[in-house]
PDB file of C-alpha atoms in Angstrom:
ATOM      1  CA  MET Z   1     -20.528 -13.361   4.628  1.00 65.00           C
ATOM      2  CA  THR Z   2     -18.468 -11.828   7.414  1.00 83.00           C
ATOM      3  CA  LEU Z   3     -14.710 -11.616   7.271  1.00 89.00           C
ATOM      4  CA  ASP Z   4     -12.688 -12.657  10.287  1.00 93.00           C
ATOM      5  CA  ALA Z   5      -9.438 -11.041  11.389  1.00 93.00           C
ATOM      6  CA  THR Z   6      -7.383 -13.529   9.363  1.00 95.00           C
ATOM      7  CA  ASP Z   7      -9.367 -12.785   6.195  1.00 94.00           C
ATOM      8  CA  ARG Z   8      -8.761  -9.075   6.653  1.00 91.00           C
ATOM      9  CA  ALA Z   9      -5.065  -9.579   7.369  1.00 92.00           C
ATOM     10  CA  LEU Z  10      -4.862 -11.710   4.231  1.00 94.00           C
ATOM     11  CA  ILE Z  11      -6.455  -9.010   2.072  1.00 92.00           C
ATOM     12  CA  ASN Z  12      -4.090  -6.413   3.500  1.00 87.00           C
ATOM     13  CA  ARG Z  13      -1.093  -8.635   2.923  1.00 91.00           C
ATOM     14  CA  LEU Z  14      -2.089  -9.610  -0.609  1.00 92.00           C
ATOM     15  CA  GLN Z  15      -2.579  -5.995  -1.664  1.00 86.00           C
ATOM     16  CA  GLU Z  16       1.173  -5.636  -1.145  1.00 82.00           C
ATOM     17  CA  GLY Z  17       1.860  -8.153  -3.851  1.00 86.00           C
ATOM     18  CA  LEU Z  18       2.827 -11.757  -4.323  1.00 90.00           C
ATOM     19  CA  PRO Z  19       6.308 -13.062  -5.219  1.00 90.00           C
ATOM     20  CA  LEU Z  20       6.927 -14.574  -8.648  1.00 93.00           C
ATOM     21  CA  THR Z  21       7.824 -18.035  -7.424  1.00 94.00           C
ATOM     22  CA  SER Z  22       6.545 -21.508  -8.061  1.00 96.00           C
ATOM     23  CA  ALA Z  23       4.700 -21.710  -4.720  1.00 96.00           C
ATOM     24  CA  PRO Z  24       3.883 -18.067  -4.036  1.00 95.00           C
ATOM     25  CA  PHE Z  25       1.453 -18.660  -1.157  1.00 96.00           C
ATOM     26  CA  GLU Z  26       3.832 -20.658   1.027  1.00 96.00           C
ATOM     27  CA  GLY Z  27       5.737 -17.758   2.545  1.00 94.00           C
ATOM     28  CA  ILE Z  28       2.609 -15.705   3.148  1.00 95.00           C
ATOM     29  CA  ALA Z  29       0.772 -18.628   4.775  1.00 96.00           C
ATOM     30  CA  ALA Z  30       3.759 -19.241   7.051  1.00 96.00           C
ATOM     31  CA  GLU Z  31       3.964 -15.538   7.880  1.00 94.00           C
ATOM     32  CA  MET Z  32       0.301 -15.610   8.905  1.00 95.00           C
ATOM     33  CA  GLY Z  33       0.478 -18.912  10.759  1.00 96.00           C
ATOM     34  CA  ILE Z  34      -2.025 -20.724   8.527  1.00 97.00           C
ATOM     35  CA  THR Z  35      -1.689 -23.543   6.017  1.00 97.00           C
ATOM     36  CA  VAL Z  36      -1.604 -22.949   2.266  1.00 97.00           C
ATOM     37  CA  ASP Z  37      -4.857 -24.929   1.973  1.00 97.00           C
ATOM     38  CA  ASP Z  38      -6.541 -22.673   4.523  1.00 97.00           C
ATOM     39  CA  LEU Z  39      -5.221 -19.587   2.719  1.00 97.00           C
ATOM     40  CA  LEU Z  40      -6.540 -20.817  -0.641  1.00 97.00           C
ATOM     41  CA  ALA Z  41      -9.901 -21.752   0.868  1.00 97.00           C
ATOM     42  CA  ARG Z  42     -10.217 -18.253   2.335  1.00 97.00           C
ATOM     43  CA  LEU Z  43      -9.379 -16.651  -1.018  1.00 96.00           C
ATOM     44  CA  GLU Z  44     -11.864 -18.911  -2.778  1.00 95.00           C
ATOM     45  CA  ARG Z  45     -14.568 -17.969  -0.290  1.00 95.00           C
ATOM     46  CA  MET Z  46     -13.861 -14.237  -0.501  1.00 94.00           C
ATOM     47  CA  LYS Z  47     -13.848 -14.372  -4.284  1.00 93.00           C
ATOM     48  CA  ALA Z  48     -17.160 -16.227  -4.342  1.00 92.00           C
ATOM     49  CA  SER Z  49     -18.742 -13.748  -1.913  1.00 91.00           C
ATOM     50  CA  GLY Z  50     -17.417 -10.740  -3.821  1.00 88.00           C
ATOM     51  CA  ALA Z  51     -15.136  -9.402  -1.056  1.00 91.00           C
ATOM     52  CA  ILE Z  52     -12.321  -9.825  -3.574  1.00 91.00           C
ATOM     53  CA  THR Z  53     -13.020  -8.787  -7.130  1.00 87.00           C
ATOM     54  CA  ARG Z  54      -9.874 -10.186  -8.645  1.00 87.00           C
ATOM     55  CA  PHE Z  55      -6.643 -11.849  -7.732  1.00 92.00           C
ATOM     56  CA  GLY Z  56      -3.639 -11.995 -10.025  1.00 93.00           C
ATOM     57  CA  PRO Z  57      -1.362  -9.836 -12.149  1.00 92.00           C
ATOM     58  CA  PHE Z  58      -2.296  -6.207 -12.772  1.00 87.00           C
ATOM     59  CA  PHE Z  59      -1.402  -5.396 -16.345  1.00 84.00           C
ATOM     60  CA  ASP Z  60      -0.529  -1.928 -17.543  1.00 80.00           C
ATOM     61  CA  ALA Z  61      -2.171  -1.426 -20.912  1.00 71.00           C
ATOM     62  CA  ALA Z  62       0.098   1.551 -21.616  1.00 75.00           C
ATOM     63  CA  ALA Z  63       3.268  -0.524 -21.182  1.00 75.00           C
ATOM     64  CA  MET Z  64       1.933  -2.944 -23.801  1.00 74.00           C
ATOM     65  CA  GLY Z  65       1.383  -0.115 -26.251  1.00 78.00           C
ATOM     66  CA  GLY Z  66      -2.235   0.343 -25.236  1.00 82.00           C
ATOM     67  CA  ALA Z  67      -4.017   3.028 -23.307  1.00 89.00           C
ATOM     68  CA  PHE Z  68      -6.395   3.810 -20.467  1.00 90.00           C
ATOM     69  CA  CYS Z  69      -8.917   6.611 -20.305  1.00 95.00           C
ATOM     70  CA  LEU Z  70     -11.428   7.682 -17.672  1.00 97.00           C
ATOM     71  CA  CYS Z  71     -14.724   8.644 -19.320  1.00 98.00           C
ATOM     72  CA  ALA Z  72     -17.985  10.099 -18.046  1.00 98.00           C
ATOM     73  CA  MET Z  73     -21.549  10.360 -19.298  1.00 98.00           C
ATOM     74  CA  ALA Z  74     -24.672  12.202 -18.133  1.00 98.00           C
ATOM     75  CA  VAL Z  75     -27.285   9.453 -18.362  1.00 98.00           C
ATOM     76  CA  PRO Z  76     -30.974  10.249 -17.799  1.00 98.00           C
ATOM     77  CA  GLU Z  77     -32.239   8.215 -14.804  1.00 96.00           C
ATOM     78  CA  ALA Z  78     -34.976   6.553 -16.855  1.00 97.00           C
ATOM     79  CA  GLU Z  79     -32.403   5.225 -19.325  1.00 97.00           C
ATOM     80  CA  PHE Z  80     -29.762   4.262 -16.805  1.00 98.00           C
ATOM     81  CA  ASP Z  81     -30.230   0.489 -16.921  1.00 97.00           C
ATOM     82  CA  ARG Z  82     -30.343   0.343 -20.693  1.00 98.00           C
ATOM     83  CA  VAL Z  83     -27.218   2.501 -21.048  1.00 98.00           C
ATOM     84  CA  THR Z  84     -25.398   0.458 -18.387  1.00 98.00           C
ATOM     85  CA  GLU Z  85     -26.062  -2.679 -20.390  1.00 97.00           C
ATOM     86  CA  GLN Z  86     -24.877  -1.063 -23.612  1.00 98.00           C
ATOM     87  CA  VAL Z  87     -21.704   0.384 -22.070  1.00 98.00           C
ATOM     88  CA  ASN Z  88     -20.780  -2.761 -20.116  1.00 97.00           C
ATOM     89  CA  ALA Z  89     -21.124  -4.874 -23.266  1.00 97.00           C
ATOM     90  CA  PHE Z  90     -17.966  -3.219 -24.627  1.00 97.00           C
ATOM     91  CA  PRO Z  91     -14.991  -5.390 -23.648  1.00 93.00           C
ATOM     92  CA  GLN Z  92     -12.851  -2.230 -23.547  1.00 94.00           C
ATOM     93  CA  VAL Z  93     -14.813  -1.048 -20.487  1.00 96.00           C
ATOM     94  CA  ALA Z  94     -12.659  -2.304 -17.603  1.00 90.00           C
ATOM     95  CA  HIS Z  95     -14.779  -0.870 -14.812  1.00 90.00           C
ATOM     96  CA  ASN Z  96     -17.803   1.294 -14.497  1.00 96.00           C
ATOM     97  CA  TYR Z  97     -19.279   3.156 -11.515  1.00 95.00           C
ATOM     98  CA  GLN Z  98     -22.475   5.046 -10.903  1.00 96.00           C
ATOM     99  CA  ARG Z  99     -21.706   8.360  -9.151  1.00 97.00           C
ATOM    100  CA  THR Z 100     -23.570  11.233  -7.528  1.00 95.00           C
ATOM    101  CA  HIS Z 101     -23.366  13.994 -10.132  1.00 97.00           C
ATOM    102  CA  ARG Z 102     -25.075  15.111 -13.311  1.00 96.00           C
ATOM    103  CA  LEU Z 103     -22.224  13.128 -14.905  1.00 98.00           C
ATOM    104  CA  ASN Z 104     -23.485   9.962 -13.253  1.00 98.00           C
ATOM    105  CA  MET Z 105     -21.681   7.181 -15.124  1.00 98.00           C
ATOM    106  CA  TRP Z 106     -17.875   6.946 -14.881  1.00 98.00           C
ATOM    107  CA  PHE Z 107     -15.969   4.188 -16.596  1.00 98.00           C
ATOM    108  CA  VAL Z 108     -12.410   3.331 -17.564  1.00 95.00           C
ATOM    109  CA  LEU Z 109     -11.559   2.255 -21.090  1.00 95.00           C
ATOM    110  CA  ALA Z 110      -8.517  -0.001 -21.491  1.00 89.00           C
ATOM    111  CA  THR Z 111      -7.487  -0.604 -25.084  1.00 90.00           C
ATOM    112  CA  GLU Z 112      -4.618  -2.241 -26.890  1.00 84.00           C
ATOM    113  CA  THR Z 113      -3.737   0.844 -28.926  1.00 88.00           C
ATOM    114  CA  PRO Z 114      -3.997   4.575 -28.156  1.00 89.00           C
ATOM    115  CA  GLU Z 115      -6.369   4.918 -31.127  1.00 93.00           C
ATOM    116  CA  GLY Z 116      -8.595   2.304 -29.534  1.00 94.00           C
ATOM    117  CA  ILE Z 117      -9.754   4.828 -26.909  1.00 96.00           C
ATOM    118  CA  ALA Z 118     -11.344   7.196 -29.425  1.00 97.00           C
ATOM    119  CA  GLU Z 119     -12.812   4.266 -31.376  1.00 97.00           C
ATOM    120  CA  ALA Z 120     -14.439   2.793 -28.286  1.00 97.00           C
ATOM    121  CA  ALA Z 121     -15.664   6.144 -26.945  1.00 98.00           C
ATOM    122  CA  ASP Z 122     -17.101   7.083 -30.347  1.00 98.00           C
ATOM    123  CA  ALA Z 123     -18.787   3.695 -30.653  1.00 98.00           C
ATOM    124  CA  ILE Z 124     -20.338   4.090 -27.189  1.00 98.00           C
ATOM    125  CA  GLU Z 125     -21.609   7.548 -28.156  1.00 98.00           C
ATOM    126  CA  ALA Z 126     -23.089   6.170 -31.359  1.00 98.00           C
ATOM    127  CA  GLU Z 127     -24.789   3.289 -29.616  1.00 98.00           C
ATOM    128  CA  THR Z 128     -26.173   5.176 -26.614  1.00 98.00           C
ATOM    129  CA  GLY Z 129     -26.748   8.580 -28.209  1.00 98.00           C
ATOM    130  CA  ILE Z 130     -25.042  10.223 -25.214  1.00 98.00           C
ATOM    131  CA  ALA Z 131     -21.808  12.245 -25.270  1.00 97.00           C
ATOM    132  CA  VAL Z 132     -18.780  10.518 -23.745  1.00 98.00           C
ATOM    133  CA  LEU Z 133     -16.496  13.021 -21.982  1.00 98.00           C
ATOM    134  CA  ARG Z 134     -12.869  11.853 -21.946  1.00 97.00           C
ATOM    135  CA  PHE Z 135     -10.441  12.447 -19.131  1.00 97.00           C
ATOM    136  CA  PRO Z 136      -7.111  10.800 -19.995  1.00 95.00           C
ATOM    137  CA  LYS Z 137      -4.501  11.119 -17.265  1.00 93.00           C
ATOM    138  CA  LEU Z 138      -1.959  13.891 -17.844  1.00 94.00           C
ATOM    139  CA  GLN Z 139       0.073  13.146 -14.712  1.00 92.00           C
ATOM    140  CA  GLU Z 140      -0.114  10.480 -12.060  1.00 89.00           C
ATOM    141  CA  PHE Z 141       0.719  11.541  -8.513  1.00 88.00           C
ATOM    142  CA  PHE Z 142       0.391   8.286  -6.631  1.00 63.00           C
ATOM    143  CA  ILE Z 143      -0.434   4.743  -7.414  1.00 55.00           C
ATOM    144  CA  GLY Z 144      -1.070   3.121  -4.086  1.00 53.00           C
ATOM    145  CA  PHE Z 145      -4.502   1.550  -4.575  1.00 51.00           C
ATOM    146  CA  ARG Z 146      -4.301  -0.028  -1.156  1.00 56.00           C
ATOM    147  CA  VAL Z 147      -6.955   0.251   1.497  1.00 57.00           C
ATOM    148  CA  ALA Z 148      -6.944  -1.137   5.019  1.00 60.00           C
ATOM    149  CA  ALA Z 149      -9.421  -4.011   5.153  1.00 58.00           C
TER     150      ALA Z 149
ATOM    151  CA  MET S   1       6.930 -22.289 -30.016  1.00 45.00           C
ATOM    152  CA  SER S   2       6.239 -18.639 -29.892  1.00 74.00           C
ATOM    153  CA  VAL S   3       4.201 -17.616 -26.901  1.00 86.00           C
ATOM    154  CA  THR S   4       3.685 -13.872 -27.006  1.00 87.00           C
ATOM    155  CA  ASP S   5       3.149 -11.440 -24.136  1.00 86.00           C
ATOM    156  CA  ARG S   6      -0.373 -11.253 -25.439  1.00 85.00           C
ATOM    157  CA  ASP S   7      -0.867 -15.003 -24.971  1.00 91.00           C
ATOM    158  CA  ILE S   8       0.409 -14.698 -21.423  1.00 93.00           C
ATOM    159  CA  VAL S   9      -1.871 -11.746 -20.684  1.00 90.00           C
ATOM    160  CA  SER S  10      -4.821 -13.659 -22.133  1.00 89.00           C
ATOM    161  CA  ALA S  11      -4.070 -16.660 -19.943  1.00 93.00           C
ATOM    162  CA  LEU S  12      -3.870 -14.529 -16.801  1.00 92.00           C
ATOM    163  CA  GLN S  13      -6.357 -11.741 -17.291  1.00 85.00           C
ATOM    164  CA  ALA S  14      -9.152 -13.472 -15.411  1.00 85.00           C
ATOM    165  CA  GLY S  15      -6.769 -13.948 -12.482  1.00 91.00           C
ATOM    166  CA  LEU S  16      -4.438 -16.589 -11.101  1.00 94.00           C
ATOM    167  CA  PRO S  17      -5.879 -20.034 -10.409  1.00 95.00           C
ATOM    168  CA  LEU S  18      -6.254 -20.514  -6.657  1.00 95.00           C
ATOM    169  CA  VAL S  19      -3.991 -23.530  -6.306  1.00 96.00           C
ATOM    170  CA  ALA S  20      -0.705 -24.049  -4.455  1.00 96.00           C
ATOM    171  CA  GLU S  21       1.352 -23.798  -7.672  1.00 97.00           C
ATOM    172  CA  PRO S  22      -0.624 -21.467  -9.904  1.00 97.00           C
ATOM    173  CA  TYR S  23       2.129 -20.781 -12.452  1.00 96.00           C
ATOM    174  CA  ALA S  24       2.595 -24.476 -13.158  1.00 97.00           C
ATOM    175  CA  ALA S  25      -1.112 -24.643 -14.011  1.00 96.00           C
ATOM    176  CA  VAL S  26      -0.982 -21.593 -16.289  1.00 96.00           C
ATOM    177  CA  ALA S  27       2.258 -22.786 -17.927  1.00 96.00           C
ATOM    178  CA  ALA S  28       0.649 -26.123 -18.750  1.00 96.00           C
ATOM    179  CA  ASP S  29      -2.222 -24.311 -20.497  1.00 94.00           C
ATOM    180  CA  LEU S  30       0.271 -22.268 -22.505  1.00 95.00           C
ATOM    181  CA  GLY S  31       2.468 -25.255 -23.346  1.00 95.00           C
ATOM    182  CA  LEU S  32       5.486 -23.703 -21.632  1.00 95.00           C
ATOM    183  CA  PRO S  33       7.747 -25.083 -18.913  1.00 96.00           C
ATOM    184  CA  GLU S  34       6.914 -23.419 -15.596  1.00 97.00           C
ATOM    185  CA  ASP S  35      10.340 -21.811 -15.167  1.00 96.00           C
ATOM    186  CA  ALA S  36      10.105 -20.322 -18.659  1.00 96.00           C
ATOM    187  CA  LEU S  37       6.782 -18.712 -17.748  1.00 96.00           C
ATOM    188  CA  LEU S  38       8.202 -17.343 -14.491  1.00 96.00           C
ATOM    189  CA  THR S  39      11.136 -15.844 -16.392  1.00 96.00           C
ATOM    190  CA  ARG S  40       8.781 -14.227 -18.911  1.00 96.00           C
ATOM    191  CA  LEU S  41       6.639 -12.825 -16.111  1.00 96.00           C
ATOM    192  CA  GLU S  42       9.736 -11.397 -14.405  1.00 95.00           C
ATOM    193  CA  GLU S  43      10.677  -9.654 -17.649  1.00 94.00           C
ATOM    194  CA  MET S  44       7.172  -8.308 -18.038  1.00 93.00           C
ATOM    195  CA  GLN S  45       7.264  -7.010 -14.492  1.00 92.00           C
ATOM    196  CA  ALA S  46      10.667  -5.376 -15.093  1.00 91.00           C
ATOM    197  CA  ARG S  47       9.281  -3.626 -18.195  1.00 88.00           C
ATOM    198  CA  GLY S  48       6.218  -2.444 -16.317  1.00 85.00           C
ATOM    199  CA  VAL S  49       3.733  -4.529 -18.306  1.00 87.00           C
ATOM    200  CA  ILE S  50       2.860  -6.211 -15.015  1.00 90.00           C
ATOM    201  CA  ARG S  51       2.572  -3.693 -12.200  1.00 85.00           C
ATOM    202  CA  ARG S  52       2.258  -6.231  -9.471  1.00 87.00           C
ATOM    203  CA  ILE S  53       0.540  -9.490  -8.613  1.00 92.00           C
ATOM    204  CA  ALA S  54      -2.013  -8.798  -5.957  1.00 91.00           C
ATOM    205  CA  VAL S  55      -5.568  -8.866  -4.773  1.00 90.00           C
ATOM    206  CA  ALA S  56      -8.185  -6.302  -5.793  1.00 86.00           C
ATOM    207  CA  PRO S  57     -10.541  -5.939  -2.837  1.00 85.00           C
ATOM    208  CA  ASN S  58     -14.118  -4.815  -3.162  1.00 83.00           C
ATOM    209  CA  HIS S  59     -14.173  -1.675  -1.030  1.00 78.00           C
ATOM    210  CA  PHE S  60     -17.934  -1.850  -0.544  1.00 76.00           C
ATOM    211  CA  ARG S  61     -17.842  -5.374   0.840  1.00 80.00           C
ATOM    212  CA  LEU S  62     -15.053  -4.403   3.218  1.00 81.00           C
ATOM    213  CA  GLY S  63     -17.211  -1.773   4.833  1.00 80.00           C
ATOM    214  CA  MET S  64     -15.549   1.077   2.926  1.00 79.00           C
ATOM    215  CA  VAL S  65     -18.951   2.033   1.648  1.00 82.00           C
ATOM    216  CA  ALA S  66     -18.103   5.680   1.089  1.00 90.00           C
ATOM    217  CA  ASN S  67     -15.963   6.064  -2.003  1.00 89.00           C
ATOM    218  CA  GLY S  68     -15.486   9.690  -2.926  1.00 95.00           C
ATOM    219  CA  MET S  69     -13.855  10.924  -6.088  1.00 97.00           C
ATOM    220  CA  THR S  70     -12.764  14.382  -4.960  1.00 98.00           C
ATOM    221  CA  VAL S  71     -12.140  16.803  -7.816  1.00 98.00           C
ATOM    222  CA  TRP S  72     -10.472  20.209  -7.774  1.00 98.00           C
ATOM    223  CA  ASP S  73      -9.923  23.144 -10.092  1.00 98.00           C
ATOM    224  CA  VAL S  74      -6.282  23.942  -9.382  1.00 98.00           C
ATOM    225  CA  GLU S  75      -4.124  26.582 -11.070  1.00 95.00           C
ATOM    226  CA  ASP S  76      -2.257  24.833 -13.870  1.00 95.00           C
ATOM    227  CA  ALA S  77       1.070  26.297 -12.772  1.00 95.00           C
ATOM    228  CA  ARG S  78       0.742  24.670  -9.341  1.00 96.00           C
ATOM    229  CA  VAL S  79      -0.969  21.377 -10.097  1.00 96.00           C
ATOM    230  CA  ALA S  80       2.255  19.292 -10.223  1.00 95.00           C
ATOM    231  CA  GLU S  81       3.514  20.560  -6.871  1.00 94.00           C
ATOM    232  CA  LEU S  82       0.147  20.358  -5.120  1.00 96.00           C
ATOM    233  CA  GLY S  83      -0.895  17.098  -6.770  1.00 96.00           C
ATOM    234  CA  THR S  84       2.253  15.458  -5.437  1.00 93.00           C
ATOM    235  CA  ARG S  85       1.414  16.599  -1.906  1.00 93.00           C
ATOM    236  CA  VAL S  86      -2.189  15.408  -2.194  1.00 95.00           C
ATOM    237  CA  GLY S  87      -1.061  12.071  -3.661  1.00 91.00           C
ATOM    238  CA  ALA S  88       1.226  11.546  -0.663  1.00 87.00           C
ATOM    239  CA  LEU S  89      -1.683  11.636   1.816  1.00 89.00           C
ATOM    240  CA  PRO S  90      -2.114   8.141   3.266  1.00 81.00           C
ATOM    241  CA  PHE S  91      -5.842   8.012   2.564  1.00 86.00           C
ATOM    242  CA  VAL S  92      -5.593   8.986  -1.106  1.00 89.00           C
ATOM    243  CA  THR S  93      -5.546   5.771  -3.138  1.00 83.00           C
ATOM    244  CA  HIS S  94      -4.988   7.400  -6.510  1.00 86.00           C
ATOM    245  CA  SER S  95      -4.479  10.897  -7.751  1.00 93.00           C
ATOM    246  CA  TYR S  96      -4.209  12.267 -11.265  1.00 95.00           C
ATOM    247  CA  GLU S  97      -4.115  15.474 -13.259  1.00 97.00           C
ATOM    248  CA  ARG S  98      -6.696  15.236 -16.062  1.00 98.00           C
ATOM    249  CA  PRO S  99      -7.921  17.728 -18.676  1.00 98.00           C
ATOM    250  CA  ARG S 100     -10.898  19.938 -17.878  1.00 98.00           C
ATOM    251  CA  ALA S 101     -14.019  19.642 -20.047  1.00 96.00           C
ATOM    252  CA  LEU S 102     -15.333  23.198 -20.040  1.00 94.00           C
ATOM    253  CA  PRO S 103     -17.941  24.419 -19.466  1.00 89.00           C
ATOM    254  CA  ASP S 104     -19.328  21.201 -17.886  1.00 87.00           C
ATOM    255  CA  TRP S 105     -16.296  20.218 -15.923  1.00 97.00           C
ATOM    256  CA  PRO S 106     -13.802  22.750 -14.514  1.00 97.00           C
ATOM    257  CA  TYR S 107     -11.762  20.245 -12.452  1.00 98.00           C
ATOM    258  CA  ASN S 108      -8.226  19.145 -13.324  1.00 98.00           C
ATOM    259  CA  LEU S 109      -7.066  17.325 -10.158  1.00 98.00           C
ATOM    260  CA  PHE S 110      -8.684  14.044  -9.138  1.00 98.00           C
ATOM    261  CA  ALA S 111      -8.010  12.326  -5.784  1.00 96.00           C
ATOM    262  CA  MET S 112      -9.826   9.137  -4.752  1.00 94.00           C
ATOM    263  CA  VAL S 113     -10.703   8.850  -1.057  1.00 94.00           C
ATOM    264  CA  HIS S 114     -12.279   5.839   0.660  1.00 89.00           C
ATOM    265  CA  GLY S 115     -13.954   5.747   4.062  1.00 89.00           C
ATOM    266  CA  THR S 116     -16.490   3.870   6.141  1.00 89.00           C
ATOM    267  CA  THR S 117     -18.866   6.864   6.090  1.00 94.00           C
ATOM    268  CA  ARG S 118     -19.362   9.953   3.966  1.00 95.00           C
ATOM    269  CA  ASP S 119     -18.525  12.077   7.033  1.00 96.00           C
ATOM    270  CA  GLU S 120     -15.140  10.424   7.135  1.00 95.00           C
ATOM    271  CA  VAL S 121     -14.604  11.143   3.443  1.00 96.00           C
ATOM    272  CA  GLU S 122     -15.713  14.772   3.986  1.00 97.00           C
ATOM    273  CA  ALA S 123     -13.170  15.172   6.798  1.00 97.00           C
ATOM    274  CA  LYS S 124     -10.435  13.841   4.536  1.00 96.00           C
ATOM    275  CA  ARG S 125     -11.628  16.119   1.761  1.00 98.00           C
ATOM    276  CA  GLY S 126     -11.202  18.987   4.222  1.00 98.00           C
ATOM    277  CA  GLN S 127      -7.572  18.010   4.719  1.00 97.00           C
ATOM    278  CA  ILE S 128      -7.012  18.108   0.955  1.00 98.00           C
ATOM    279  CA  ALA S 129      -8.688  21.539   0.808  1.00 98.00           C
ATOM    280  CA  GLU S 130      -6.238  22.797   3.444  1.00 97.00           C
ATOM    281  CA  ILE S 131      -3.270  21.706   1.372  1.00 96.00           C
ATOM    282  CA  LEU S 132      -4.650  23.295  -1.790  1.00 97.00           C
ATOM    283  CA  GLY S 133      -5.686  26.557  -0.113  1.00 96.00           C
ATOM    284  CA  THR S 134      -6.523  29.370  -2.492  1.00 96.00           C
ATOM    285  CA  ALA S 135      -4.890  27.552  -5.438  1.00 96.00           C
ATOM    286  CA  SER S 136      -8.156  25.573  -5.639  1.00 97.00           C
ATOM    287  CA  ARG S 137     -10.904  27.702  -7.147  1.00 96.00           C
ATOM    288  CA  ALA S 138     -13.685  25.113  -6.947  1.00 97.00           C
ATOM    289  CA  SER S 139     -14.171  21.521  -5.852  1.00 97.00           C
ATOM    290  CA  ASP S 140     -16.717  18.739  -5.676  1.00 98.00           C
ATOM    291  CA  VAL S 141     -16.964  15.145  -4.497  1.00 98.00           C
ATOM    292  CA  LEU S 142     -18.669  12.359  -6.430  1.00 98.00           C
ATOM    293  CA  TYR S 143     -19.665   9.354  -4.342  1.00 96.00           C
ATOM    294  CA  SER S 144     -19.976   6.019  -6.053  1.00 90.00           C
ATOM    295  CA  THR S 145     -23.383   4.510  -5.476  1.00 90.00           C
ATOM    296  CA  ARG S 146     -22.986   1.295  -7.470  1.00 88.00           C
ATOM    297  CA  ILE S 147     -20.260  -0.781  -9.107  1.00 85.00           C
ATOM    298  CA  LEU S 148     -21.677  -1.402 -12.567  1.00 92.00           C
ATOM    299  CA  LYS S 149     -18.708  -3.413 -13.848  1.00 89.00           C
ATOM    300  CA  LYS S 150     -15.262  -4.391 -12.616  1.00 79.00           C
ATOM    301  CA  THR S 151     -13.228  -6.794 -14.704  1.00 73.00           C
ATOM    302  CA  GLY S 152      -9.803  -5.264 -15.237  1.00 58.00           C
ATOM    303  CA  LEU S 153      -8.083  -5.298 -18.597  1.00 55.00           C
ATOM    304  CA  ARG S 154      -9.537  -7.718 -21.138  1.00 57.00           C
ATOM    305  CA  LEU S 155      -7.948  -8.356 -24.496  1.00 53.00           C
ATOM    306  CA  ARG S 156     -10.321  -8.771 -27.355  1.00 52.00           C
ATOM    307  CA  ARG S 157     -10.101 -12.048 -29.192  1.00 45.00           C
ATOM    308  CA  LYS S 158      -8.701 -11.226 -32.557  1.00 41.00           C
ATOM    309  CA  GLY S 159      -5.847 -12.000 -34.903  1.00 33.00           C
ATOM    310  CA  PRO S 160      -2.176 -12.153 -33.982  1.00 32.00           C
ATOM    311  CA  THR S 161      -1.517  -8.480 -34.727  1.00 31.00           C
ATOM    312  CA  CYS S 162      -0.418  -7.225 -31.352  1.00 31.00           C
ATOM    313  CA  SER S 163       2.420  -9.559 -30.370  1.00 29.00           C
ATOM    314  CA  ASP S 164       5.482  -8.384 -28.521  1.00 27.00           C
TER     315      ASP S 164
END
């Protein structure tokens, strides 16, 4: 599907965040000169087509006593699909990307306790037979996450 | 009548329903009045449990097909100062100091850069290299070639151990 200018403006606007009010789309729809129904239909369409992966609250596992950790594995090409299936089956794996490097699988673990990171990483190692390198954040320099659509 | 943060996270982790009054719908599922849910969510936002309520776009589908994780081996003594400057660049979407994993992985500064082409990402990487100068002893860029999974935080279904 192709996105029109309004779709793109909507994505840009909604990356900024939504107010915590009973009818949170009203103000944004008015701002953009569209109806709430049109706005919701556009979101529905973009979600269905995959232009939007998720819409809603972003939770911080650390603030709930949990933890995040970036991990990487060097997966042999021939085993890549099998390992992907095994890794993705862990609910603690929040996202997972294939990347251009000998370390070709990079995923983020999000767990409810700090100990959960080591448990999950160890379990993934045991199941796949491949070492899981762990790169927990030591310092965060920016948390923008926004891109221009 | 004891709805925990965990219950609220569970109800919302797949996302907000796309209806005009989404919190009323979620509150009904939780058996809470809508204003009580909104108050709880405000508290959770104030405590940092909720970072913000927003859309997560799929960079690939938006034409940002080049997603480069640039990585740098920066002197430890200077990583805070330089990381802050790199993180302030408008095209860097996130930037972290992480531990090295020697000998495989000498890099301790990570900066994510998105672009419509790899050339664009390379040009931006060049701007980061200028800031780091000789404090960066080595660098690399890892392009993502496939999203294998993207779900966000999911709580496991288990007993009521982790309430607020």
